[in-house]
Amino acid sequence: MPALPACAQELAAPQVTSRVCPEALCTPTPGTSRADPRSCLPNLFARRGTGRDGTGPRGELAPARRSLPCGQPPATGPRGGAAGRPLPLPRPCALLSLWNAGGPGPAPRAPGRPRMERPEPGRPDRPAGRSRYPEPAGPDPAQPRERERGVRPGPRRPVRADMRLRELSLRQDPDLRQELASLARGCDFVLPSRFKKRLKAFRQVQVQTKKEEPLPPASSESIPAFYFPRGRPRDTVNVDAVIAKIERTFAQFPHERATVEDMGRVAKACGCPLYWKGPLFCSAGGERTGSVSVHKFVAMWRKILQNCHDDAAKFVHLLMNPGCNYLVQEDFVPFLQDVVNTHPGLAFLKEASEFHSRYITTVIQRIFYTVNRSWSGRITCAELRRSTFLQNVALLEEEADINQLTEYFSYEHFYVIYCKFWELDTDHDLLIDSQDLARHNDHALSTKMIERIFSGAVTRGRKVQKEGKISYADFVWFLISEEDKKTPTSIEYWFRCMDLDGDGALSMFELEYFYEEQCRRLDSMAIEALPFEDCLCQMLDLVKPQSEGKITLHDLKNCKLANVFFDTFFNIEKYLDHEQKEQVSLLRESESEGPELSDWEKYAAEEYDILVAEEAAGEPWEDGYEAELSPVDQKLSALRSPLAQRPFFEAPSALGTVDLYEYACDDADLQPS
């Protein structure tokens, strides 16, 4: 094992407690001041032996001896080394002198030994404690210069004021106090480099403490609150007055308990639309007990008034599950079931309970299609505020004809969607595969687009990926998007399908991928197709993308003819229809002002008329029965009440018994409509 260096052996050796006179420690080196770091000489070890390196016979450094009283020369022996030359005293930095000057004083003396100051030999005017080194007993060839060097006579240099201020700050550091006190007692040793590091760290901490003083907190009036997830609070709402009105309403009911039939009056007392009665009843626990007590309802409504400050937040709070702040599809079922049971425009559907779930599913999908713009499957308060759903809920009370509310609740639209689905679902398991969907609109869609629909790009659930089928709910999204490609949701729907790599942009490769099948189908129909380069130039001029070489979703939403763009690449029937029209006429149709019907509303109205005519003309002859209504009258009555004259059976085929004997006449006999 190699021997340790001499300095390491010194540090590893046990320390021997020694007493050093504080006055002797404060003497600076000649030519230096008290604050001069050069005055700190780490020479606290007595050397053993006569070598220049101070090593003894075995090469180790001897520990420091106990110091003698001030002014007493060290003893000498016949041999050199510790007995043959004086013991050099340590000289710490000037900070120790500051500590001794203002500190608790020198180290305590041993009992019975008074402090004495003897004059140096040859220097009666200077005490021995003031000398830098005691006079050696004999010559020391190892230190000739130190004997020649002396201390300049004269008064001490006064300590500066900044040094005293620094001393006061150093006293606050517990580590420095402990080290300086130990060094003053002579029982410990601190290397100058370590002492400097601690001193530097202490000063840095003081500077950072001054710089990091906390600023006074800004008053809340400087930046007013601007984010209100549950609505902006209003000071005009008198909660106690609303609660008193509700209590007066409950006082009119037996035992102050309201049933589901009584909740309409309670909803009006709360200041809510009439058809909030179902959510109010369920939120107060009425569906479990069959009735709601006044105390439970008041507690529930008071909590809502304190936490929710607009209609959107209140509606979400009434329908959502505990612990949630959003609505999922299942949350709308109690609300829509109450609409089916109580709305006068759906009285004919009340008896056909097997179709309640079909109608409710259709309305829920239309709600999420329009309101849930994030495609998350969760409707938040912010999305509900930006939509027109709550306005349509309020119109349910005013509009007796449910078909006038075409955005969500129209029964005619449900009838068209369900009939189209029933035509494709041959096995009537409420699931259709890719072959069934390909028959939609006489095979108008390309096979590549149908594959993309069944790939899961625009559908939810694992059944599509496992079994390769889509449900009736997915078909609602498909049909509305297919017939109206101008709405934001439909543009997002088809953009997701055409974006093969999912990078958020349609590249030229992706456009060519879908256009190849269009060219083959046009060739099979003996129609000359445009080359892809020419078609691409037309589409780029139509869309005007911001970035060259790709089309983003933002570009298509800004384009007024997004339906023409999509039909060009995957719908052959509508592509040919657009080619027969001039682009100017297409722009004129898209820029028409006024409350014009949307493409979906036009399609639903036309398809409903066709279905009504087919039902009237498709029934076999029934001898002995007269026709119930003429085709015109049947159409008009169907618009007023869709199933008032015919029941809604399982299959959307012949839904009524119609005798066509009366219609076997010339066209001139028919009254003009």
PDB file of C-alpha atoms in Angstrom, residues 216-494:
ATOM      1  CA  PRO A 216     -45.816  43.707  -2.158  1.00  0.00           C
ATOM      2  CA  PRO A 217     -48.733  41.645  -3.474  1.00  0.00           C
ATOM      3  CA  ALA A 218     -50.746  43.273  -6.219  1.00  0.00           C
ATOM      4  CA  SER A 219     -54.265  44.210  -5.323  1.00  0.00           C
ATOM      5  CA  SER A 220     -57.052  42.134  -6.849  1.00  0.00           C
ATOM      6  CA  GLU A 221     -58.640  45.267  -8.250  1.00  0.00           C
ATOM      7  CA  SER A 222     -55.818  45.827 -10.737  1.00  0.00           C
ATOM      8  CA  ILE A 223     -56.646  42.663 -12.766  1.00  0.00           C
ATOM      9  CA  PRO A 224     -60.351  41.846 -12.614  1.00  0.00           C
ATOM     10  CA  ALA A 225     -61.495  38.240 -12.930  1.00  0.00           C
ATOM     11  CA  PHE A 226     -62.139  37.249 -16.509  1.00  0.00           C
ATOM     12  CA  TYR A 227     -62.624  33.448 -16.415  1.00  0.00           C
ATOM     13  CA  PHE A 228     -65.949  32.144 -15.169  1.00  0.00           C
ATOM     14  CA  PRO A 229     -66.347  28.418 -15.982  1.00  0.00           C
ATOM     15  CA  ARG A 230     -69.756  28.333 -14.264  1.00  0.00           C
ATOM     16  CA  GLY A 231     -70.977  31.654 -15.606  1.00  0.00           C
ATOM     17  CA  ARG A 232     -70.419  35.236 -14.562  1.00  0.00           C
ATOM     18  CA  PRO A 233     -71.909  35.912 -11.113  1.00  0.00           C
ATOM     19  CA  ARG A 234     -74.810  38.349 -11.070  1.00  0.00           C
ATOM     20  CA  ASP A 235     -75.661  40.554  -8.142  1.00  0.00           C
ATOM     21  CA  THR A 236     -79.258  40.984  -9.228  1.00  0.00           C
ATOM     22  CA  VAL A 237     -80.280  37.418  -8.302  1.00  0.00           C
ATOM     23  CA  ASN A 238     -82.175  37.340  -5.039  1.00  0.00           C
ATOM     24  CA  VAL A 239     -81.795  33.770  -3.858  1.00  0.00           C
ATOM     25  CA  ASP A 240     -84.126  34.150  -0.897  1.00  0.00           C
ATOM     26  CA  ALA A 241     -86.922  35.503  -3.086  1.00  0.00           C
ATOM     27  CA  VAL A 242     -86.567  32.563  -5.507  1.00  0.00           C
ATOM     28  CA  ILE A 243     -86.604  30.066  -2.651  1.00  0.00           C
ATOM     29  CA  ALA A 244     -89.703  31.698  -1.154  1.00  0.00           C
ATOM     30  CA  LYS A 245     -91.501  31.421  -4.487  1.00  0.00           C
ATOM     31  CA  ILE A 246     -90.599  27.731  -4.735  1.00  0.00           C
ATOM     32  CA  GLU A 247     -91.871  27.092  -1.210  1.00  0.00           C
ATOM     33  CA  ARG A 248     -95.185  28.740  -2.048  1.00  0.00           C
ATOM     34  CA  THR A 249     -95.488  26.499  -5.087  1.00  0.00           C
ATOM     35  CA  PHE A 250     -94.798  23.365  -3.051  1.00  0.00           C
ATOM     36  CA  ALA A 251     -97.361  24.467  -0.486  1.00  0.00           C
ATOM     37  CA  GLN A 252    -100.067  23.864  -3.090  1.00  0.00           C
ATOM     38  CA  PHE A 253     -99.187  20.153  -3.378  1.00  0.00           C
ATOM     39  CA  PRO A 254    -100.322  17.441  -0.938  1.00  0.00           C
ATOM     40  CA  HIS A 255     -97.855  17.085   1.933  1.00  0.00           C
ATOM     41  CA  GLU A 256     -95.641  19.592   0.110  1.00  0.00           C
ATOM     42  CA  ARG A 257     -94.368  16.870  -2.215  1.00  0.00           C
ATOM     43  CA  ALA A 258     -94.281  17.236  -6.003  1.00  0.00           C
ATOM     44  CA  THR A 259     -94.661  14.415  -8.494  1.00  0.00           C
ATOM     45  CA  VAL A 260     -93.289  14.382 -12.034  1.00  0.00           C
ATOM     46  CA  GLU A 261     -96.566  15.841 -13.309  1.00  0.00           C
ATOM     47  CA  ASP A 262     -96.230  18.773 -10.896  1.00  0.00           C
ATOM     48  CA  MET A 263     -92.653  19.609 -11.850  1.00  0.00           C
ATOM     49  CA  GLY A 264     -93.759  21.882 -14.686  1.00  0.00           C
ATOM     50  CA  ARG A 265     -95.073  24.421 -12.179  1.00  0.00           C
ATOM     51  CA  VAL A 266     -91.945  24.012 -10.065  1.00  0.00           C
ATOM     52  CA  ALA A 267     -89.738  24.659 -13.113  1.00  0.00           C
ATOM     53  CA  LYS A 268     -91.622  27.872 -13.807  1.00  0.00           C
ATOM     54  CA  ALA A 269     -91.185  28.923 -10.179  1.00  0.00           C
ATOM     55  CA  CYS A 270     -87.441  28.388 -10.576  1.00  0.00           C
ATOM     56  CA  GLY A 271     -87.399  30.567 -13.680  1.00  0.00           C
ATOM     57  CA  CYS A 272     -86.481  27.675 -15.994  1.00  0.00           C
ATOM     58  CA  PRO A 273     -88.033  26.523 -19.284  1.00  0.00           C
ATOM     59  CA  LEU A 274     -90.858  24.048 -19.003  1.00  0.00           C
ATOM     60  CA  TYR A 275     -88.946  21.010 -20.257  1.00  0.00           C
ATOM     61  CA  TRP A 276     -86.313  21.363 -17.570  1.00  0.00           C
ATOM     62  CA  LYS A 277     -88.844  19.640 -15.331  1.00  0.00           C
ATOM     63  CA  GLY A 278     -87.448  16.186 -16.044  1.00  0.00           C
ATOM     64  CA  PRO A 279     -83.855  17.051 -15.092  1.00  0.00           C
ATOM     65  CA  LEU A 280     -85.079  18.961 -12.023  1.00  0.00           C
ATOM     66  CA  PHE A 281     -87.109  15.973 -10.869  1.00  0.00           C
ATOM     67  CA  CYS A 282     -84.268  13.500 -11.350  1.00  0.00           C
ATOM     68  CA  SER A 283     -81.617  15.758  -9.827  1.00  0.00           C
ATOM     69  CA  ALA A 284     -83.671  16.077  -6.631  1.00  0.00           C
ATOM     70  CA  GLY A 285     -83.956  12.273  -6.347  1.00  0.00           C
ATOM     71  CA  GLY A 286     -87.543  11.995  -7.517  1.00  0.00           C
ATOM     72  CA  GLU A 287     -86.982   9.020  -9.812  1.00  0.00           C
ATOM     73  CA  ARG A 288     -86.085   6.871  -6.786  1.00  0.00           C
ATOM     74  CA  THR A 289     -88.971   7.879  -4.519  1.00  0.00           C
ATOM     75  CA  GLY A 290     -91.589   8.967  -7.056  1.00  0.00           C
ATOM     76  CA  SER A 291     -91.922  12.435  -5.534  1.00  0.00           C
ATOM     77  CA  VAL A 292     -89.775  15.289  -4.244  1.00  0.00           C
ATOM     78  CA  SER A 293     -90.131  17.014  -0.887  1.00  0.00           C
ATOM     79  CA  VAL A 294     -89.870  20.764  -0.577  1.00  0.00           C
ATOM     80  CA  HIS A 295     -86.868  20.645   1.763  1.00  0.00           C
ATOM     81  CA  LYS A 296     -84.814  18.412  -0.509  1.00  0.00           C
ATOM     82  CA  PHE A 297     -85.623  20.411  -3.607  1.00  0.00           C
ATOM     83  CA  VAL A 298     -84.885  23.752  -1.934  1.00  0.00           C
ATOM     84  CA  ALA A 299     -81.512  22.485  -0.709  1.00  0.00           C
ATOM     85  CA  MET A 300     -80.651  21.240  -4.199  1.00  0.00           C
ATOM     86  CA  TRP A 301     -81.723  24.426  -5.976  1.00  0.00           C
ATOM     87  CA  ARG A 302     -80.036  26.731  -3.461  1.00  0.00           C
ATOM     88  CA  LYS A 303     -76.738  24.943  -4.078  1.00  0.00           C
ATOM     89  CA  ILE A 304     -77.174  25.350  -7.835  1.00  0.00           C
ATOM     90  CA  LEU A 305     -77.942  29.056  -7.529  1.00  0.00           C
ATOM     91  CA  GLN A 306     -74.834  29.595  -5.412  1.00  0.00           C
ATOM     92  CA  ASN A 307     -72.461  27.687  -7.730  1.00  0.00           C
ATOM     93  CA  CYS A 308     -73.975  28.065 -11.217  1.00  0.00           C
ATOM     94  CA  HIS A 309     -74.622  31.505 -12.625  1.00  0.00           C
ATOM     95  CA  ASP A 310     -76.003  30.906 -16.131  1.00  0.00           C
ATOM     96  CA  ASP A 311     -78.357  28.481 -17.875  1.00  0.00           C
ATOM     97  CA  ALA A 312     -75.584  26.365 -19.405  1.00  0.00           C
ATOM     98  CA  ALA A 313     -73.934  25.697 -16.048  1.00  0.00           C
ATOM     99  CA  LYS A 314     -77.292  24.932 -14.412  1.00  0.00           C
ATOM    100  CA  PHE A 315     -78.324  22.529 -17.169  1.00  0.00           C
ATOM    101  CA  VAL A 316     -75.005  20.674 -17.039  1.00  0.00           C
ATOM    102  CA  HIS A 317     -75.211  20.454 -13.241  1.00  0.00           C
ATOM    103  CA  LEU A 318     -78.719  18.988 -13.402  1.00  0.00           C
ATOM    104  CA  LEU A 319     -77.863  16.285 -15.932  1.00  0.00           C
ATOM    105  CA  MET A 320     -74.239  15.357 -15.138  1.00  0.00           C
ATOM    106  CA  ASN A 321     -73.100  12.476 -12.983  1.00  0.00           C
ATOM    107  CA  PRO A 322     -71.682  13.287  -9.514  1.00  0.00           C
ATOM    108  CA  GLY A 323     -68.053  14.345  -9.695  1.00  0.00           C
ATOM    109  CA  CYS A 324     -68.161  15.337 -13.367  1.00  0.00           C
ATOM    110  CA  ASN A 325     -68.298  18.715 -15.053  1.00  0.00           C
ATOM    111  CA  TYR A 326     -69.417  17.507 -18.482  1.00  0.00           C
ATOM    112  CA  LEU A 327     -72.243  15.569 -20.129  1.00  0.00           C
ATOM    113  CA  VAL A 328     -72.011  12.222 -21.881  1.00  0.00           C
ATOM    114  CA  GLN A 329     -74.618  10.654 -24.131  1.00  0.00           C
ATOM    115  CA  GLU A 330     -76.310   8.648 -21.368  1.00  0.00           C
ATOM    116  CA  ASP A 331     -76.978  11.827 -19.372  1.00  0.00           C
ATOM    117  CA  PHE A 332     -79.530  13.039 -21.942  1.00  0.00           C
ATOM    118  CA  VAL A 333     -81.758   9.950 -21.777  1.00  0.00           C
ATOM    119  CA  PRO A 334     -84.015  11.028 -18.825  1.00  0.00           C
ATOM    120  CA  PHE A 335     -84.447  14.488 -20.305  1.00  0.00           C
ATOM    121  CA  LEU A 336     -85.408  13.219 -23.772  1.00  0.00           C
ATOM    122  CA  GLN A 337     -87.644  10.498 -22.367  1.00  0.00           C
ATOM    123  CA  ASP A 338     -89.654  13.187 -20.602  1.00  0.00           C
ATOM    124  CA  VAL A 339     -89.915  15.112 -23.892  1.00  0.00           C
ATOM    125  CA  VAL A 340     -91.231  12.003 -25.663  1.00  0.00           C
ATOM    126  CA  ASN A 341     -93.768  11.370 -22.913  1.00  0.00           C
ATOM    127  CA  THR A 342     -95.138  14.892 -22.554  1.00  0.00           C
ATOM    128  CA  HIS A 343     -94.667  16.873 -25.778  1.00  0.00           C
ATOM    129  CA  PRO A 344     -97.912  17.178 -27.751  1.00  0.00           C
ATOM    130  CA  GLY A 345     -96.108  16.849 -31.085  1.00  0.00           C
ATOM    131  CA  LEU A 346     -94.955  13.343 -30.126  1.00  0.00           C
ATOM    132  CA  ALA A 347     -98.257  12.054 -28.737  1.00  0.00           C
ATOM    133  CA  PHE A 348     -98.519   9.485 -31.555  1.00  0.00           C
ATOM    134  CA  LEU A 349     -95.128   8.044 -30.526  1.00  0.00           C
ATOM    135  CA  LYS A 350     -96.070   7.643 -26.884  1.00  0.00           C
ATOM    136  CA  GLU A 351     -97.827   4.341 -27.478  1.00  0.00           C
ATOM    137  CA  ALA A 352     -95.030   2.877 -29.658  1.00  0.00           C
ATOM    138  CA  SER A 353     -92.556   2.423 -26.834  1.00  0.00           C
ATOM    139  CA  GLU A 354     -90.279   0.191 -28.906  1.00  0.00           C
ATOM    140  CA  PHE A 355     -89.317   3.220 -31.028  1.00  0.00           C
ATOM    141  CA  HIS A 356     -88.595   5.541 -28.114  1.00  0.00           C
ATOM    142  CA  SER A 357     -84.997   4.405 -27.943  1.00  0.00           C
ATOM    143  CA  ARG A 358     -84.554   4.917 -31.720  1.00  0.00           C
ATOM    144  CA  TYR A 359     -85.829   8.479 -31.554  1.00  0.00           C
ATOM    145  CA  ILE A 360     -83.827   9.288 -28.410  1.00  0.00           C
ATOM    146  CA  THR A 361     -80.657   7.841 -29.981  1.00  0.00           C
ATOM    147  CA  THR A 362     -81.162   9.973 -33.088  1.00  0.00           C
ATOM    148  CA  VAL A 363     -81.657  13.172 -31.098  1.00  0.00           C
ATOM    149  CA  ILE A 364     -78.634  12.465 -28.890  1.00  0.00           C
ATOM    150  CA  GLN A 365     -76.391  11.896 -31.905  1.00  0.00           C
ATOM    151  CA  ARG A 366     -77.606  15.101 -33.508  1.00  0.00           C
ATOM    152  CA  ILE A 367     -76.913  16.980 -30.267  1.00  0.00           C
ATOM    153  CA  PHE A 368     -73.344  15.709 -30.110  1.00  0.00           C
ATOM    154  CA  TYR A 369     -72.895  16.197 -33.860  1.00  0.00           C
ATOM    155  CA  THR A 370     -73.676  19.906 -33.523  1.00  0.00           C
ATOM    156  CA  VAL A 371     -72.637  20.813 -29.965  1.00  0.00           C
ATOM    157  CA  ASN A 372     -69.573  18.662 -29.239  1.00  0.00           C
ATOM    158  CA  ARG A 373     -67.149  20.490 -31.514  1.00  0.00           C
ATOM    159  CA  SER A 374     -64.126  18.908 -29.825  1.00  0.00           C
ATOM    160  CA  TRP A 375     -65.112  15.329 -30.853  1.00  0.00           C
ATOM    161  CA  SER A 376     -64.385  14.257 -27.268  1.00  0.00           C
ATOM    162  CA  GLY A 377     -67.737  12.637 -26.527  1.00  0.00           C
ATOM    163  CA  ARG A 378     -68.170  15.069 -23.608  1.00  0.00           C
ATOM    164  CA  ILE A 379     -70.178  18.275 -23.773  1.00  0.00           C
ATOM    165  CA  THR A 380     -68.828  21.009 -21.504  1.00  0.00           C
ATOM    166  CA  CYS A 381     -70.450  24.234 -20.326  1.00  0.00           C
ATOM    167  CA  ALA A 382     -68.418  26.252 -22.819  1.00  0.00           C
ATOM    168  CA  GLU A 383     -69.596  24.136 -25.771  1.00  0.00           C
ATOM    169  CA  LEU A 384     -73.183  24.342 -24.578  1.00  0.00           C
ATOM    170  CA  ARG A 385     -72.981  28.158 -24.376  1.00  0.00           C
ATOM    171  CA  ARG A 386     -71.668  28.421 -27.930  1.00  0.00           C
ATOM    172  CA  SER A 387     -74.488  26.268 -29.317  1.00  0.00           C
ATOM    173  CA  THR A 388     -78.203  26.874 -29.821  1.00  0.00           C
ATOM    174  CA  PHE A 389     -79.337  23.785 -27.941  1.00  0.00           C
ATOM    175  CA  LEU A 390     -80.785  25.561 -24.893  1.00  0.00           C
ATOM    176  CA  GLN A 391     -82.706  27.927 -27.159  1.00  0.00           C
ATOM    177  CA  ASN A 392     -84.252  24.913 -28.906  1.00  0.00           C
ATOM    178  CA  VAL A 393     -85.155  23.408 -25.524  1.00  0.00           C
ATOM    179  CA  ALA A 394     -86.977  26.623 -24.640  1.00  0.00           C
ATOM    180  CA  LEU A 395     -88.822  26.494 -27.996  1.00  0.00           C
ATOM    181  CA  LEU A 396     -90.241  23.072 -27.130  1.00  0.00           C
ATOM    182  CA  GLU A 397     -92.701  24.828 -24.849  1.00  0.00           C
ATOM    183  CA  GLU A 398     -93.796  27.345 -27.484  1.00  0.00           C
ATOM    184  CA  GLU A 399     -93.832  25.123 -30.601  1.00  0.00           C
ATOM    185  CA  ALA A 400     -96.475  22.407 -30.650  1.00  0.00           C
ATOM    186  CA  ASP A 401     -95.244  20.980 -33.960  1.00  0.00           C
ATOM    187  CA  ILE A 402     -92.062  19.096 -33.173  1.00  0.00           C
ATOM    188  CA  ASN A 403     -91.103  19.029 -36.861  1.00  0.00           C
ATOM    189  CA  GLN A 404     -90.504  22.760 -36.855  1.00  0.00           C
ATOM    190  CA  LEU A 405     -87.482  22.244 -34.619  1.00  0.00           C
ATOM    191  CA  THR A 406     -85.326  20.856 -37.424  1.00  0.00           C
ATOM    192  CA  GLU A 407     -81.968  21.263 -35.688  1.00  0.00           C
ATOM    193  CA  TYR A 408     -82.414  18.525 -33.065  1.00  0.00           C
ATOM    194  CA  PHE A 409     -85.932  17.284 -32.327  1.00  0.00           C
ATOM    195  CA  SER A 410     -87.648  16.912 -35.712  1.00  0.00           C
ATOM    196  CA  TYR A 411     -89.484  13.623 -36.015  1.00  0.00           C
ATOM    197  CA  GLU A 412     -89.445  13.807 -39.808  1.00  0.00           C
ATOM    198  CA  HIS A 413     -85.671  13.867 -39.815  1.00  0.00           C
ATOM    199  CA  PHE A 414     -85.593  10.870 -37.508  1.00  0.00           C
ATOM    200  CA  TYR A 415     -88.002   9.086 -39.827  1.00  0.00           C
ATOM    201  CA  VAL A 416     -85.794   9.684 -42.862  1.00  0.00           C
ATOM    202  CA  ILE A 417     -82.609   8.575 -41.097  1.00  0.00           C
ATOM    203  CA  TYR A 418     -84.157   5.440 -39.685  1.00  0.00           C
ATOM    204  CA  CYS A 419     -85.754   4.458 -42.988  1.00  0.00           C
ATOM    205  CA  LYS A 420     -82.441   4.849 -44.816  1.00  0.00           C
ATOM    206  CA  PHE A 421     -80.722   2.717 -42.216  1.00  0.00           C
ATOM    207  CA  TRP A 422     -83.440   0.071 -42.366  1.00  0.00           C
ATOM    208  CA  GLU A 423     -83.023  -0.223 -46.127  1.00  0.00           C
ATOM    209  CA  LEU A 424     -79.325  -0.997 -45.734  1.00  0.00           C
ATOM    210  CA  ASP A 425     -79.655  -3.252 -42.661  1.00  0.00           C
ATOM    211  CA  THR A 426     -80.926  -6.366 -44.397  1.00  0.00           C
ATOM    212  CA  ASP A 427     -80.675  -8.666 -41.372  1.00  0.00           C
ATOM    213  CA  HIS A 428     -82.177  -5.994 -39.061  1.00  0.00           C
ATOM    214  CA  ASP A 429     -79.632  -6.420 -36.290  1.00  0.00           C
ATOM    215  CA  LEU A 430     -79.113  -2.644 -36.137  1.00  0.00           C
ATOM    216  CA  LEU A 431     -75.574  -3.117 -37.508  1.00  0.00           C
ATOM    217  CA  ILE A 432     -74.353  -2.664 -41.071  1.00  0.00           C
ATOM    218  CA  ASP A 433     -71.078  -3.690 -42.672  1.00  0.00           C
ATOM    219  CA  SER A 434     -69.097  -2.211 -45.562  1.00  0.00           C
ATOM    220  CA  GLN A 435     -71.109  -4.077 -48.203  1.00  0.00           C
ATOM    221  CA  ASP A 436     -74.361  -2.751 -46.778  1.00  0.00           C
ATOM    222  CA  LEU A 437     -73.047   0.801 -46.701  1.00  0.00           C
ATOM    223  CA  ALA A 438     -71.787   0.525 -50.278  1.00  0.00           C
ATOM    224  CA  ARG A 439     -75.402   0.185 -51.454  1.00  0.00           C
ATOM    225  CA  HIS A 440     -76.232   3.648 -50.108  1.00  0.00           C
ATOM    226  CA  ASN A 441     -77.452   6.002 -52.840  1.00  0.00           C
ATOM    227  CA  ASP A 442     -76.939   3.373 -55.538  1.00  0.00           C
ATOM    228  CA  HIS A 443     -73.221   2.786 -54.890  1.00  0.00           C
ATOM    229  CA  ALA A 444     -72.353   6.458 -55.095  1.00  0.00           C
ATOM    230  CA  LEU A 445     -69.452   6.298 -52.635  1.00  0.00           C
ATOM    231  CA  SER A 446     -66.081   4.891 -53.610  1.00  0.00           C
ATOM    232  CA  THR A 447     -64.832   1.714 -51.976  1.00  0.00           C
ATOM    233  CA  LYS A 448     -61.705   3.472 -50.700  1.00  0.00           C
ATOM    234  CA  MET A 449     -63.806   5.970 -48.790  1.00  0.00           C
ATOM    235  CA  ILE A 450     -65.992   3.208 -47.331  1.00  0.00           C
ATOM    236  CA  GLU A 451     -62.846   1.462 -46.118  1.00  0.00           C
ATOM    237  CA  ARG A 452     -61.755   4.676 -44.430  1.00  0.00           C
ATOM    238  CA  ILE A 453     -65.125   4.999 -42.665  1.00  0.00           C
ATOM    239  CA  PHE A 454     -64.799   1.479 -41.268  1.00  0.00           C
ATOM    240  CA  SER A 455     -61.162   2.051 -40.294  1.00  0.00           C
ATOM    241  CA  GLY A 456     -62.211   3.893 -37.130  1.00  0.00           C
ATOM    242  CA  ALA A 457     -61.207   7.373 -38.272  1.00  0.00           C
ATOM    243  CA  VAL A 458     -64.694   8.798 -37.593  1.00  0.00           C
ATOM    244  CA  THR A 459     -66.348   6.134 -35.433  1.00  0.00           C
ATOM    245  CA  ARG A 460     -66.196   5.275 -31.749  1.00  0.00           C
ATOM    246  CA  GLY A 461     -66.121   1.872 -30.119  1.00  0.00           C
ATOM    247  CA  ARG A 462     -64.179  -1.302 -30.677  1.00  0.00           C
ATOM    248  CA  LYS A 463     -66.976  -3.108 -32.492  1.00  0.00           C
ATOM    249  CA  VAL A 464     -66.024  -1.408 -35.754  1.00  0.00           C
ATOM    250  CA  GLN A 465     -62.451  -2.660 -35.578  1.00  0.00           C
ATOM    251  CA  LYS A 466     -63.359  -6.156 -34.328  1.00  0.00           C
ATOM    252  CA  GLU A 467     -66.448  -7.011 -36.342  1.00  0.00           C
ATOM    253  CA  GLY A 468     -66.194  -4.501 -39.194  1.00  0.00           C
ATOM    254  CA  LYS A 469     -69.660  -3.066 -38.542  1.00  0.00           C
ATOM    255  CA  ILE A 470     -71.081   0.296 -37.565  1.00  0.00           C
ATOM    256  CA  SER A 471     -74.118   0.956 -35.413  1.00  0.00           C
ATOM    257  CA  TYR A 472     -77.159   3.119 -35.996  1.00  0.00           C
ATOM    258  CA  ALA A 473     -75.553   5.953 -34.014  1.00  0.00           C
ATOM    259  CA  ASP A 474     -72.557   5.966 -36.388  1.00  0.00           C
ATOM    260  CA  PHE A 475     -74.890   5.923 -39.363  1.00  0.00           C
ATOM    261  CA  VAL A 476     -76.571   9.117 -38.135  1.00  0.00           C
ATOM    262  CA  TRP A 477     -73.225  10.924 -38.314  1.00  0.00           C
ATOM    263  CA  PHE A 478     -72.487   9.424 -41.727  1.00  0.00           C
ATOM    264  CA  LEU A 479     -75.798  10.348 -43.342  1.00  0.00           C
ATOM    265  CA  ILE A 480     -75.839  13.948 -42.088  1.00  0.00           C
ATOM    266  CA  SER A 481     -72.211  14.426 -43.172  1.00  0.00           C
ATOM    267  CA  GLU A 482     -72.843  12.856 -46.558  1.00  0.00           C
ATOM    268  CA  GLU A 483     -75.829  15.026 -47.409  1.00  0.00           C
ATOM    269  CA  ASP A 484     -74.472  18.314 -46.053  1.00  0.00           C
ATOM    270  CA  LYS A 485     -70.746  18.810 -46.582  1.00  0.00           C
ATOM    271  CA  LYS A 486     -70.769  22.523 -45.742  1.00  0.00           C
ATOM    272  CA  THR A 487     -71.070  22.400 -41.965  1.00  0.00           C
ATOM    273  CA  PRO A 488     -67.916  22.469 -39.788  1.00  0.00           C
ATOM    274  CA  THR A 489     -68.561  18.984 -38.405  1.00  0.00           C
ATOM    275  CA  SER A 490     -69.070  17.432 -41.835  1.00  0.00           C
ATOM    276  CA  ILE A 491     -65.888  19.077 -43.171  1.00  0.00           C
ATOM    277  CA  GLU A 492     -63.991  17.638 -40.214  1.00  0.00           C
ATOM    278  CA  TYR A 493     -65.652  14.260 -40.804  1.00  0.00           C
ATOM    279  CA  TRP A 494     -64.496  13.904 -44.398  1.00  0.00           C
TER     280      TRP A 494
END
